[in-house]
Tab-separated table of N, CA and C and ligand atoms in Angstrom:
chain	number	residue	atom	x	y	z
A	7	UNK	N	9.709	-36.030	-40.590
A	7	UNK	CA	10.090	-34.591	-41.218
A	7	UNK	C	10.278	-35.083	-42.740
A	8	UNK	N	10.756	-36.107	-43.177
A	8	UNK	CA	10.991	-36.388	-44.545
A	8	UNK	C	9.777	-36.473	-45.352
A	9	UNK	N	8.711	-37.107	-44.682
A	9	UNK	CA	7.375	-37.258	-45.089
A	9	UNK	C	6.726	-35.953	-45.372
A	10	UNK	N	6.849	-35.089	-44.431
A	10	UNK	CA	6.267	-33.762	-44.419
A	10	UNK	C	6.870	-32.984	-45.624
A	11	UNK	N	8.186	-33.161	-45.798
A	11	UNK	CA	8.798	-32.301	-46.932
A	11	UNK	C	8.366	-33.045	-48.061
A	12	UNK	N	8.179	-34.276	-48.223
A	12	UNK	CA	7.864	-35.013	-49.549
A	12	UNK	C	6.499	-34.426	-49.799
A	13	UNK	N	5.607	-34.211	-49.061
A	13	UNK	CA	4.219	-33.877	-49.299
A	13	UNK	C	3.992	-32.262	-49.497
A	14	UNK	N	5.174	-31.678	-49.447
A	14	UNK	CA	5.145	-30.176	-49.994
A	14	UNK	C	5.211	-29.183	-48.625
A	15	UNK	N	5.479	-29.628	-47.493
A	15	UNK	CA	5.690	-28.666	-46.314
A	15	UNK	C	6.972	-27.855	-46.567
A	16	UNK	N	6.942	-26.565	-46.526
A	16	UNK	CA	8.100	-25.855	-46.786
A	16	UNK	C	8.585	-25.207	-45.453
A	17	UNK	N	7.809	-25.217	-44.518
A	17	UNK	CA	8.245	-24.457	-43.115
A	17	UNK	C	8.077	-25.286	-42.088
A	18	UNK	N	8.818	-25.377	-41.000
A	18	UNK	CA	8.340	-26.343	-39.899
A	18	UNK	C	8.888	-25.546	-38.511
A	19	UNK	N	7.846	-25.610	-37.911
A	19	UNK	CA	7.889	-24.900	-36.345
A	19	UNK	C	8.177	-25.975	-35.346
A	20	UNK	N	9.157	-26.094	-34.777
A	20	UNK	CA	9.431	-27.254	-33.884
A	20	UNK	C	9.464	-26.690	-32.505
A	21	UNK	N	8.710	-27.363	-31.582
A	21	UNK	CA	8.464	-26.753	-30.218
A	21	UNK	C	8.838	-27.881	-29.113
A	22	UNK	N	9.313	-27.353	-28.066
A	22	UNK	CA	9.521	-28.427	-26.995
A	22	UNK	C	9.438	-27.653	-25.665
A	23	UNK	N	9.603	-28.519	-24.663
A	23	UNK	CA	9.826	-28.002	-23.290
A	23	UNK	C	11.299	-28.021	-22.953
A	24	UNK	N	11.819	-27.184	-22.108
A	24	UNK	CA	13.229	-27.214	-22.057
A	24	UNK	C	13.505	-26.754	-20.547
A	25	UNK	N	14.937	-26.768	-20.167
A	25	UNK	CA	15.229	-26.391	-18.839
A	25	UNK	C	15.988	-24.917	-19.306
A	26	UNK	N	15.887	-23.978	-18.477
A	26	UNK	CA	16.498	-22.791	-18.522
A	26	UNK	C	18.001	-22.726	-17.960
A	27	UNK	N	18.676	-22.394	-18.773
A	27	UNK	CA	20.276	-22.448	-18.250
A	27	UNK	C	20.583	-20.835	-17.900
A	28	UNK	N	20.269	-20.008	-18.916
A	28	UNK	CA	20.598	-18.715	-18.877
A	28	UNK	C	19.887	-18.199	-17.523
A	29	UNK	N	20.414	-17.307	-16.866
A	29	UNK	CA	19.773	-16.326	-15.803
A	29	UNK	C	18.710	-15.494	-16.344
A	30	UNK	N	18.762	-15.103	-17.508
A	30	UNK	CA	17.883	-14.318	-18.172
A	30	UNK	C	16.383	-14.767	-18.091
A	31	UNK	N	16.437	-16.133	-18.374
A	31	UNK	CA	15.336	-16.891	-18.433
A	31	UNK	C	14.575	-17.358	-17.345
A	32	UNK	N	13.361	-17.101	-17.337
A	32	UNK	CA	12.211	-17.691	-16.116
A	32	UNK	C	11.432	-18.909	-16.640
A	33	UNK	N	11.030	-19.612	-15.654
A	33	UNK	CA	10.186	-20.647	-16.070
A	33	UNK	C	8.722	-19.851	-16.586
A	34	UNK	N	8.399	-20.417	-17.532
A	34	UNK	CA	7.093	-19.909	-18.149
A	34	UNK	C	7.416	-19.150	-19.640
A	35	UNK	N	8.706	-18.680	-19.578
A	35	UNK	CA	9.048	-17.922	-20.850
A	35	UNK	C	9.337	-18.773	-21.981
A	36	UNK	N	9.185	-18.066	-23.160
A	36	UNK	CA	9.568	-18.759	-24.404
A	36	UNK	C	10.765	-18.424	-24.830
A	37	UNK	N	11.341	-19.186	-25.617
A	37	UNK	CA	12.763	-18.969	-26.032
A	37	UNK	C	12.814	-19.390	-27.667
A	38	UNK	N	13.026	-18.468	-28.737
A	38	UNK	CA	13.073	-18.547	-30.077
A	38	UNK	C	14.694	-19.055	-30.236
A	39	UNK	N	14.858	-20.249	-30.867
A	39	UNK	CA	16.293	-20.608	-31.133
A	39	UNK	C	16.867	-19.551	-32.074
A	40	UNK	N	18.171	-19.225	-31.648
A	40	UNK	CA	18.838	-18.549	-32.689
A	40	UNK	C	19.951	-19.613	-33.176
A	41	UNK	N	20.190	-20.757	-32.548
A	41	UNK	CA	21.081	-21.722	-33.195
A	41	UNK	C	21.018	-22.847	-32.145
A	42	UNK	N	21.751	-23.899	-32.265
A	42	UNK	CA	21.716	-25.123	-31.285
A	42	UNK	C	23.254	-25.686	-31.073
A	43	UNK	N	23.195	-26.341	-30.138
A	43	UNK	CA	24.606	-27.296	-29.974
A	43	UNK	C	23.954	-28.745	-29.882
A	44	UNK	N	24.653	-29.624	-30.693
A	44	UNK	CA	24.144	-31.066	-30.564
A	44	UNK	C	24.919	-31.723	-29.591
A	45	UNK	N	24.504	-32.138	-28.536
A	45	UNK	CA	25.359	-32.975	-27.440
A	45	UNK	C	24.640	-34.421	-27.288
A	46	UNK	N	23.858	-34.745	-28.526
A	46	UNK	CA	23.129	-35.888	-28.392
A	46	UNK	C	24.081	-37.187	-28.792
A	47	UNK	N	25.323	-36.788	-29.261
A	47	UNK	CA	26.173	-37.923	-29.555
A	47	UNK	C	25.646	-38.761	-30.866
A	48	UNK	N	24.936	-38.093	-31.533
A	48	UNK	CA	24.371	-38.822	-32.851
A	48	UNK	C	23.909	-37.791	-33.921
A	49	UNK	N	23.757	-38.049	-35.002
A	49	UNK	CA	23.467	-37.229	-36.109
A	49	UNK	C	22.358	-38.149	-36.719
A	50	UNK	N	21.007	-37.371	-37.069
A	50	UNK	CA	20.016	-38.204	-37.858
A	50	UNK	C	20.402	-38.548	-39.214
A	51	UNK	N	21.566	-37.928	-39.719
A	51	UNK	CA	22.051	-38.106	-41.180
A	51	UNK	C	22.872	-39.413	-41.334
A	52	UNK	N	23.396	-39.930	-40.122
A	52	UNK	CA	24.239	-41.084	-40.395
A	52	UNK	C	23.690	-42.212	-41.104
A	53	UNK	N	24.245	-42.984	-41.651
A	53	UNK	CA	23.708	-44.141	-42.475
A	53	UNK	C	23.453	-43.654	-43.911
A	54	UNK	N	22.747	-44.477	-44.520
A	54	UNK	CA	22.438	-44.228	-46.107
A	54	UNK	C	21.886	-42.931	-46.397
A	55	UNK	N	22.436	-42.117	-47.348
A	55	UNK	CA	21.708	-40.914	-47.729
A	55	UNK	C	20.640	-41.131	-48.711
A	56	UNK	N	19.471	-40.516	-48.462
A	56	UNK	CA	18.481	-40.833	-49.457
A	56	UNK	C	18.850	-40.216	-50.752
A	57	UNK	N	18.436	-40.972	-51.813
A	57	UNK	CA	18.877	-40.474	-53.171
A	57	UNK	C	18.683	-39.139	-53.584
A	58	UNK	N	19.558	-38.478	-54.143
A	58	UNK	CA	19.400	-36.994	-54.473
A	58	UNK	C	19.784	-36.182	-53.334
A	59	UNK	N	19.943	-36.493	-52.326
A	59	UNK	CA	20.269	-35.571	-51.134
A	59	UNK	C	21.735	-35.530	-51.001
A	60	UNK	N	22.209	-34.415	-50.262
A	60	UNK	CA	23.793	-34.339	-50.069
A	60	UNK	C	24.279	-35.204	-48.793
A	61	UNK	N	25.452	-35.481	-48.769
A	61	UNK	CA	25.943	-36.268	-47.806
A	61	UNK	C	26.240	-35.253	-46.593
A	62	UNK	N	26.806	-34.038	-47.025
A	62	UNK	CA	27.413	-33.289	-46.064
A	62	UNK	C	26.595	-31.952	-46.053
A	63	UNK	N	25.894	-31.655	-44.882
A	63	UNK	CA	24.898	-30.589	-44.922
A	63	UNK	C	25.317	-29.275	-44.005
A	64	UNK	N	25.160	-28.015	-44.582
A	64	UNK	CA	25.546	-27.035	-43.970
A	64	UNK	C	24.576	-26.448	-42.825
A	65	UNK	N	24.946	-26.394	-41.966
A	65	UNK	CA	24.211	-25.788	-40.569
A	65	UNK	C	24.556	-24.426	-40.091
A	66	UNK	N	25.007	-23.592	-41.065
A	66	UNK	CA	25.410	-22.194	-40.700
A	66	UNK	C	24.129	-21.511	-40.276
A	67	UNK	N	23.039	-21.667	-40.898
A	67	UNK	CA	22.005	-21.111	-40.558
A	67	UNK	C	20.717	-21.998	-40.342
A	68	UNK	N	20.553	-22.633	-39.469
A	68	UNK	CA	19.591	-23.689	-39.193
A	68	UNK	C	18.274	-23.098	-38.978
A	69	UNK	N	18.199	-22.238	-38.158
A	69	UNK	CA	16.881	-21.481	-38.024
A	69	UNK	C	16.752	-20.164	-38.630
A	70	UNK	N	15.630	-20.156	-39.308
A	70	UNK	CA	15.483	-19.163	-40.474
A	70	UNK	C	15.080	-17.786	-39.768
A	71	UNK	N	15.878	-16.752	-40.170
A	71	UNK	CA	15.790	-15.248	-39.550
A	71	UNK	C	14.436	-14.767	-39.818
A	72	UNK	N	13.577	-14.923	-40.742
A	72	UNK	CA	12.406	-14.441	-41.010
A	72	UNK	C	11.472	-15.082	-40.100
A	73	UNK	N	11.508	-16.258	-39.949
A	73	UNK	CA	10.403	-17.018	-38.900
A	73	UNK	C	10.738	-16.442	-37.521
A	74	UNK	N	11.957	-16.488	-37.297
A	74	UNK	CA	12.437	-15.739	-36.058
A	74	UNK	C	11.716	-14.626	-35.745
A	75	UNK	N	11.756	-13.762	-36.635
A	75	UNK	CA	11.289	-12.359	-36.410
A	75	UNK	C	9.615	-12.435	-36.183
A	76	UNK	N	9.150	-13.382	-36.996
A	76	UNK	CA	7.715	-13.651	-36.900
A	76	UNK	C	7.322	-13.951	-35.569
A	77	UNK	N	7.939	-14.899	-34.895
A	77	UNK	CA	7.722	-15.465	-33.532
A	77	UNK	C	7.959	-14.473	-32.597
A	78	UNK	N	9.028	-13.706	-32.726
A	78	UNK	CA	9.242	-12.381	-31.799
A	78	UNK	C	8.113	-11.479	-31.947
A	79	UNK	N	7.595	-10.967	-33.044
A	79	UNK	CA	6.694	-10.185	-33.317
A	79	UNK	C	5.340	-10.811	-32.554
A	80	UNK	N	5.085	-11.888	-32.815
A	80	UNK	CA	3.943	-12.492	-32.258
A	80	UNK	C	3.725	-12.397	-30.814
A	81	UNK	N	4.922	-12.687	-30.050
A	81	UNK	CA	4.900	-12.714	-28.854
A	81	UNK	C	4.781	-11.224	-28.149
A	82	UNK	N	5.439	-10.035	-28.823
A	82	UNK	CA	4.980	-8.696	-28.473
A	82	UNK	C	3.417	-8.370	-28.661
A	83	UNK	N	2.955	-8.973	-29.803
A	83	UNK	CA	1.586	-8.742	-30.117
A	83	UNK	C	0.503	-9.285	-28.989
A	84	UNK	N	0.986	-10.524	-28.596
A	84	UNK	CA	0.195	-11.224	-27.581
A	84	UNK	C	0.577	-10.986	-26.388
A	85	UNK	N	1.616	-10.138	-25.887
A	85	UNK	CA	2.064	-9.819	-24.715
A	85	UNK	C	2.639	-11.250	-23.963
A	86	UNK	N	3.196	-12.075	-24.753
A	86	UNK	CA	3.769	-13.186	-24.065
A	86	UNK	C	5.422	-13.049	-24.180
A	87	UNK	N	5.954	-13.007	-22.859
A	87	UNK	CA	7.625	-12.991	-23.195
A	87	UNK	C	8.233	-14.090	-23.910
A	88	UNK	N	8.904	-13.525	-25.089
A	88	UNK	CA	9.730	-14.411	-25.980
A	88	UNK	C	10.895	-13.974	-25.987
A	89	UNK	N	12.006	-14.668	-25.644
A	89	UNK	CA	13.263	-14.493	-25.670
A	89	UNK	C	13.848	-15.294	-26.768
A	90	UNK	N	15.272	-14.896	-26.873
A	90	UNK	CA	16.036	-15.829	-28.022
A	90	UNK	C	17.312	-16.259	-27.416
A	91	UNK	N	17.735	-17.372	-27.918
A	91	UNK	CA	18.871	-17.954	-27.256
A	91	UNK	C	19.358	-19.485	-27.996
A	92	UNK	N	20.375	-19.938	-27.367
A	92	UNK	CA	21.077	-21.080	-28.030
A	92	UNK	C	20.437	-22.210	-27.341
A	93	UNK	N	19.852	-23.309	-27.889
A	93	UNK	CA	19.273	-24.612	-27.267
A	93	UNK	C	20.476	-25.692	-27.475
A	94	UNK	N	20.657	-26.350	-26.264
A	94	UNK	CA	21.685	-27.618	-26.279
A	94	UNK	C	20.703	-28.770	-26.251
A	95	UNK	N	21.086	-29.630	-27.032
A	95	UNK	CA	20.243	-31.031	-26.868
A	95	UNK	C	21.201	-32.169	-26.502
A	96	UNK	N	20.679	-32.798	-25.392
A	96	UNK	CA	21.282	-33.917	-24.839
A	96	UNK	C	20.427	-35.086	-25.094
A	97	UNK	N	21.078	-36.380	-24.879
A	97	UNK	CA	20.303	-37.541	-25.147
A	97	UNK	C	19.339	-37.948	-24.139
A	98	UNK	N	19.605	-37.697	-22.735
A	98	UNK	CA	18.965	-38.014	-21.886
A	98	UNK	C	18.890	-39.420	-21.603
A	99	UNK	N	17.820	-40.161	-20.951
A	99	UNK	CA	16.684	-39.490	-20.447
A	99	UNK	C	17.034	-39.064	-19.020
A	100	UNK	N	18.014	-39.154	-18.362
A	100	UNK	CA	18.370	-38.454	-17.162
A	100	UNK	C	18.420	-36.898	-17.200
A	101	UNK	N	18.068	-36.032	-16.277
A	101	UNK	CA	18.230	-34.548	-16.436
A	101	UNK	C	19.953	-34.447	-16.203
A	102	UNK	N	20.367	-33.292	-16.226
A	102	UNK	CA	21.813	-33.134	-16.213
A	102	UNK	C	22.238	-32.886	-14.808
A	103	UNK	N	23.666	-33.003	-14.680
A	103	UNK	CA	24.228	-32.469	-13.416
A	103	UNK	C	24.428	-31.054	-13.628
A	104	UNK	N	24.710	-30.391	-12.396
A	104	UNK	CA	24.877	-28.878	-12.382
A	104	UNK	C	26.166	-28.603	-12.855
A	105	UNK	N	27.299	-29.725	-12.804
A	105	UNK	CA	28.422	-29.462	-13.465
A	105	UNK	C	28.274	-29.353	-14.997
A	106	UNK	N	27.479	-30.264	-15.571
A	106	UNK	CA	27.016	-30.217	-16.904
A	106	UNK	C	26.435	-28.997	-17.451
A	107	UNK	N	25.527	-28.436	-16.511
A	107	UNK	CA	24.854	-27.124	-16.857
A	107	UNK	C	25.795	-26.054	-16.891
A	108	UNK	N	26.765	-26.023	-15.950
A	108	UNK	CA	27.666	-24.979	-15.935
A	108	UNK	C	28.637	-24.974	-17.122
A	109	UNK	N	28.854	-26.345	-17.639
A	109	UNK	CA	29.708	-26.534	-18.957
A	109	UNK	C	29.020	-25.986	-20.132
A	110	UNK	N	27.820	-26.266	-20.113
A	110	UNK	CA	26.936	-25.764	-21.125
A	110	UNK	C	26.768	-24.356	-21.003
A	111	UNK	N	26.434	-23.976	-20.119
A	111	UNK	CA	26.446	-22.291	-19.918
A	111	UNK	C	27.711	-21.543	-20.610
A	112	UNK	N	29.244	-22.298	-20.060
A	112	UNK	CA	30.453	-21.468	-20.768
A	112	UNK	C	30.303	-21.753	-22.269
A	113	UNK	N	29.551	-22.839	-22.610
A	113	UNK	CA	29.825	-23.158	-24.162
A	113	UNK	C	28.905	-22.142	-24.962
A	114	UNK	N	27.977	-21.539	-24.191
A	114	UNK	CA	27.201	-20.486	-24.880
A	114	UNK	C	25.692	-20.873	-25.025
A	115	UNK	N	25.387	-21.974	-24.302
A	115	UNK	CA	23.765	-22.575	-24.408
A	115	UNK	C	22.887	-21.672	-23.306
A	116	UNK	N	21.911	-21.567	-23.718
A	116	UNK	CA	20.840	-20.894	-22.900
A	116	UNK	C	19.777	-21.741	-22.205
A	117	UNK	N	19.408	-22.622	-22.967
A	117	UNK	CA	18.371	-23.563	-22.649
A	117	UNK	C	18.643	-25.110	-22.937
A	118	UNK	N	18.119	-25.975	-22.182
A	118	UNK	CA	18.727	-27.540	-22.602
A	118	UNK	C	17.290	-28.418	-22.647
A	119	UNK	N	17.558	-29.336	-23.599
A	119	UNK	CA	16.290	-30.296	-23.645
A	119	UNK	C	16.930	-31.542	-24.463
A	120	UNK	N	15.959	-32.647	-24.876
A	120	UNK	CA	16.229	-33.854	-25.202
A	120	UNK	C	15.639	-34.066	-26.553
A	121	UNK	N	15.519	-33.081	-27.187
A	121	UNK	CA	14.705	-33.187	-28.658
A	121	UNK	C	15.050	-32.109	-29.558
A	122	UNK	N	14.284	-32.156	-30.771
A	122	UNK	CA	14.282	-31.064	-31.620
A	122	UNK	C	15.357	-30.944	-32.641
A	123	UNK	N	16.634	-31.225	-32.082
A	123	UNK	CA	17.698	-31.006	-32.816
A	123	UNK	C	17.917	-32.104	-34.218
A	124	UNK	N	17.460	-33.257	-33.839
A	124	UNK	CA	17.580	-34.132	-35.062
A	124	UNK	C	16.435	-33.847	-36.024
A	125	UNK	N	15.208	-33.345	-35.591
A	125	UNK	CA	14.264	-33.025	-36.450
A	125	UNK	C	14.744	-31.795	-37.385
A	126	UNK	N	15.439	-30.776	-36.661
A	126	UNK	CA	15.885	-29.571	-37.395
A	126	UNK	C	16.839	-29.983	-38.420
A	127	UNK	N	17.738	-30.842	-38.148
A	127	UNK	CA	18.782	-31.197	-38.870
A	127	UNK	C	18.261	-31.879	-40.134
A	128	UNK	N	17.185	-32.909	-39.863
A	128	UNK	CA	16.601	-33.378	-41.142
A	128	UNK	C	15.707	-32.483	-41.939
A	129	UNK	N	15.151	-31.539	-41.331
A	129	UNK	CA	14.338	-30.524	-41.989
A	129	UNK	C	15.439	-29.688	-42.827
A	130	UNK	N	16.436	-29.181	-42.288
A	130	UNK	CA	17.389	-28.442	-43.387
A	130	UNK	C	17.901	-29.442	-44.455
A	131	UNK	N	18.204	-30.672	-44.031
A	131	UNK	CA	18.532	-31.599	-45.092
A	131	UNK	C	17.383	-31.712	-46.192
A	132	UNK	N	16.326	-31.500	-45.805
A	132	UNK	CA	15.276	-31.557	-47.009
A	132	UNK	C	15.070	-30.098	-47.464
A	133	UNK	N	15.919	-29.105	-47.027
A	133	UNK	CA	15.563	-27.795	-47.606
A	133	UNK	C	14.412	-26.887	-46.944
A	134	UNK	N	13.901	-27.498	-45.975
A	134	UNK	CA	12.681	-26.696	-45.273
A	134	UNK	C	13.238	-25.567	-44.419
A	135	UNK	N	12.374	-24.485	-44.399
A	135	UNK	CA	12.764	-23.374	-43.430
A	135	UNK	C	12.245	-23.805	-42.112
A	136	UNK	N	13.087	-23.625	-41.090
A	136	UNK	CA	12.964	-24.216	-39.623
A	136	UNK	C	12.942	-22.969	-38.779
A	137	UNK	N	11.983	-23.179	-37.832
A	137	UNK	CA	12.010	-22.519	-36.536
A	137	UNK	C	11.859	-23.443	-35.355
A	138	UNK	N	12.527	-22.982	-34.208
A	138	UNK	CA	12.591	-23.558	-32.845
A	138	UNK	C	12.265	-22.838	-31.852
A	139	UNK	N	11.263	-23.356	-30.978
A	139	UNK	CA	10.780	-22.541	-29.896
A	139	UNK	C	10.678	-23.537	-28.697
A	140	UNK	N	11.403	-22.951	-27.653
A	140	UNK	CA	11.112	-23.794	-26.273
A	140	UNK	C	10.289	-23.042	-25.353
A	141	UNK	N	9.587	-23.978	-24.682
A	141	UNK	CA	8.827	-23.399	-23.435
A	141	UNK	C	9.601	-23.735	-22.228
A	142	UNK	N	10.153	-22.792	-21.599
A	142	UNK	CA	10.932	-23.010	-20.145
A	142	UNK	C	10.222	-23.643	-19.073
A	143	UNK	N	10.296	-24.891	-18.974
A	143	UNK	CA	9.316	-25.586	-17.978
A	143	UNK	C	9.872	-25.775	-16.570
A	144	UNK	N	11.363	-25.456	-16.491
A	144	UNK	CA	11.874	-25.570	-15.265
A	144	UNK	C	13.116	-24.723	-15.418
A	145	UNK	N	14.003	-24.418	-14.427
A	145	UNK	CA	15.257	-24.126	-14.430
A	145	UNK	C	16.234	-25.219	-14.409
A	146	UNK	N	17.356	-25.222	-15.083
A	146	UNK	CA	18.163	-26.438	-15.220
A	146	UNK	C	18.820	-26.512	-14.005
A	147	UNK	N	19.418	-27.827	-13.678
A	147	UNK	CA	20.096	-28.179	-12.648
A	147	UNK	C	21.121	-27.344	-12.160
A	148	UNK	N	20.977	-27.180	-10.751
A	148	UNK	CA	22.149	-26.328	-10.034
A	148	UNK	C	21.830	-24.693	-10.465
A	149	UNK	N	20.919	-24.354	-11.410
A	149	UNK	CA	20.863	-22.850	-11.488
A	149	UNK	C	19.818	-22.328	-10.408
A	150	UNK	N	19.028	-23.166	-9.973
A	150	UNK	CA	18.444	-22.907	-8.552
A	150	UNK	C	18.880	-24.048	-7.547
A	151	UNK	N	18.236	-23.802	-6.297
A	151	UNK	CA	18.781	-25.120	-5.310
A	151	UNK	C	17.689	-26.080	-5.296
A	152	UNK	N	16.721	-26.004	-6.192
A	152	UNK	CA	15.537	-26.964	-6.346
A	152	UNK	C	16.250	-28.235	-7.139
A	153	UNK	N	15.735	-29.513	-6.938
A	153	UNK	CA	15.894	-30.620	-7.774
A	153	UNK	C	14.984	-30.536	-8.865
A	154	UNK	N	15.140	-31.414	-9.678
A	154	UNK	CA	14.181	-31.526	-10.977
A	154	UNK	C	13.558	-32.699	-11.228
A	155	UNK	N	12.161	-32.926	-11.111
A	155	UNK	CA	11.441	-34.272	-11.648
A	155	UNK	C	10.557	-34.170	-12.673
A	156	UNK	N	10.342	-35.230	-13.311
A	156	UNK	CA	9.534	-35.041	-14.595
A	156	UNK	C	8.327	-34.796	-14.141
A	157	UNK	N	7.491	-35.108	-13.189
A	157	UNK	CA	6.178	-34.680	-12.870
A	157	UNK	C	6.094	-33.224	-12.781
A	158	UNK	N	7.072	-32.629	-12.073
A	158	UNK	CA	6.932	-30.987	-12.114
A	158	UNK	C	7.208	-30.443	-13.262
A	159	UNK	N	8.077	-31.018	-14.065
A	159	UNK	CA	8.052	-30.335	-15.606
A	159	UNK	C	6.873	-30.645	-16.267
A	160	UNK	N	6.180	-31.664	-16.278
A	160	UNK	CA	4.820	-32.056	-16.795
A	160	UNK	C	3.898	-30.941	-16.216
A	161	UNK	N	3.886	-30.806	-14.863
A	161	UNK	CA	2.894	-30.034	-14.202
A	161	UNK	C	2.963	-28.608	-14.741
A	162	UNK	N	4.292	-27.985	-14.673
A	162	UNK	CA	4.459	-26.579	-15.053
A	162	UNK	C	4.212	-26.489	-16.625
A	163	UNK	N	4.398	-27.398	-17.529
A	163	UNK	CA	3.992	-27.258	-18.824
A	163	UNK	C	2.712	-27.058	-19.029
A	164	UNK	N	1.917	-28.008	-18.189
A	164	UNK	CA	0.319	-28.000	-18.369
A	164	UNK	C	0.023	-26.560	-17.878
A	165	UNK	N	0.482	-25.989	-16.840
A	165	UNK	CA	-0.018	-24.791	-16.356
A	165	UNK	C	0.280	-23.672	-17.215
A	166	UNK	N	1.349	-23.685	-17.700
A	166	UNK	CA	1.838	-22.615	-18.819
A	166	UNK	C	0.936	-22.620	-20.049
A	167	UNK	N	0.603	-23.891	-20.368
A	167	UNK	CA	-0.221	-23.949	-21.624
A	167	UNK	C	-1.593	-23.391	-21.146
A	168	UNK	N	-2.119	-23.878	-19.881
A	168	UNK	CA	-3.474	-23.176	-19.393
A	168	UNK	C	-3.351	-21.732	-19.488
A	169	UNK	N	-2.305	-21.274	-18.893
A	169	UNK	CA	-2.198	-19.718	-19.067
A	169	UNK	C	-2.409	-19.028	-20.302
A	170	UNK	N	-2.085	-19.922	-21.315
A	170	UNK	CA	-1.942	-19.451	-22.633
A	170	UNK	C	-3.293	-19.686	-23.349
A	171	UNK	N	-4.163	-20.418	-22.574
A	171	UNK	CA	-5.311	-20.908	-23.172
A	171	UNK	C	-5.391	-22.035	-24.100
A	172	UNK	N	-4.246	-22.740	-23.884
A	172	UNK	CA	-4.141	-24.018	-24.821
A	172	UNK	C	-4.622	-25.233	-23.768
A	173	UNK	N	-5.322	-26.062	-24.345
A	173	UNK	CA	-5.593	-27.452	-23.449
A	173	UNK	C	-4.956	-28.502	-24.439
A	174	UNK	N	-4.976	-29.819	-23.555
A	174	UNK	CA	-4.299	-30.829	-24.369
A	174	UNK	C	-5.101	-31.445	-25.556
A	175	UNK	N	-6.389	-31.061	-25.832
A	175	UNK	CA	-7.208	-31.368	-26.746
A	175	UNK	C	-7.085	-30.531	-27.998
A	176	UNK	N	-6.689	-29.315	-27.707
A	176	UNK	CA	-6.638	-28.317	-28.833
A	176	UNK	C	-5.433	-27.460	-28.777
A	177	UNK	N	-4.824	-27.507	-30.041
A	177	UNK	CA	-3.425	-26.575	-30.214
A	177	UNK	C	-3.666	-25.199	-30.401
A	178	UNK	N	-4.856	-24.639	-30.563
A	178	UNK	CA	-5.311	-23.321	-30.980
A	178	UNK	C	-5.386	-22.525	-29.899
A	179	UNK	N	-4.608	-21.251	-30.079
A	179	UNK	CA	-4.667	-20.135	-29.117
A	179	UNK	C	-6.057	-19.773	-28.858
B	5	HPA	N1	16.874	-30.738	-19.151
B	5	HPA	C1	16.714	-31.430	-20.060
B	5	HPA	N2	15.563	-31.498	-20.816
B	5	HPA	C2	14.608	-30.765	-20.278
B	5	HPA	C3	14.639	-30.070	-19.117
B	5	HPA	C4	15.922	-30.013	-18.343
B	5	HPA	O1	16.066	-29.434	-17.357
B	5	HPA	N3	13.173	-29.604	-18.927
B	5	HPA	C5	12.459	-30.027	-19.884
B	5	HPA	N4	13.356	-30.875	-20.915
């Protein structure tokens, strides 16, 4: 992310696969981040600060409102369901327990995953505009009576990509 900023990239769209916590979200939906909760137990800004950058970074508005509107409009135009919500990042690599997911729901999280937040924090540190977009590959632990396994998450992500006309070799719609 720092290299992208250094070569002049000003806007960053971060994408991931996530588990749906909110009952409003269905597998196959997309969720634009309104905000995040960092439960990774780490910040990418720990350690030495690159010269000329701030030590303490404001995260009041990590996800740019204009980019968010663009994504919502694109969803409407393409008839793809795009919701909005709060993403909680955990370190993994285990999936969560149902008790953890219930706790995250109470804290205001709509989707859970194991990535994206460190990149978003560094991008903000570098002054980039950031958007976050999750593809809901499964419902989170305990939200349904199904268990979660990685093979199914991958399979559902591949199927959702295929529905959108995306294959592994091409990221063009
Ligand atoms: N939990 C955490 N990370 C994930 C999940 C999940 O249910 N699905 C895809 N990434």
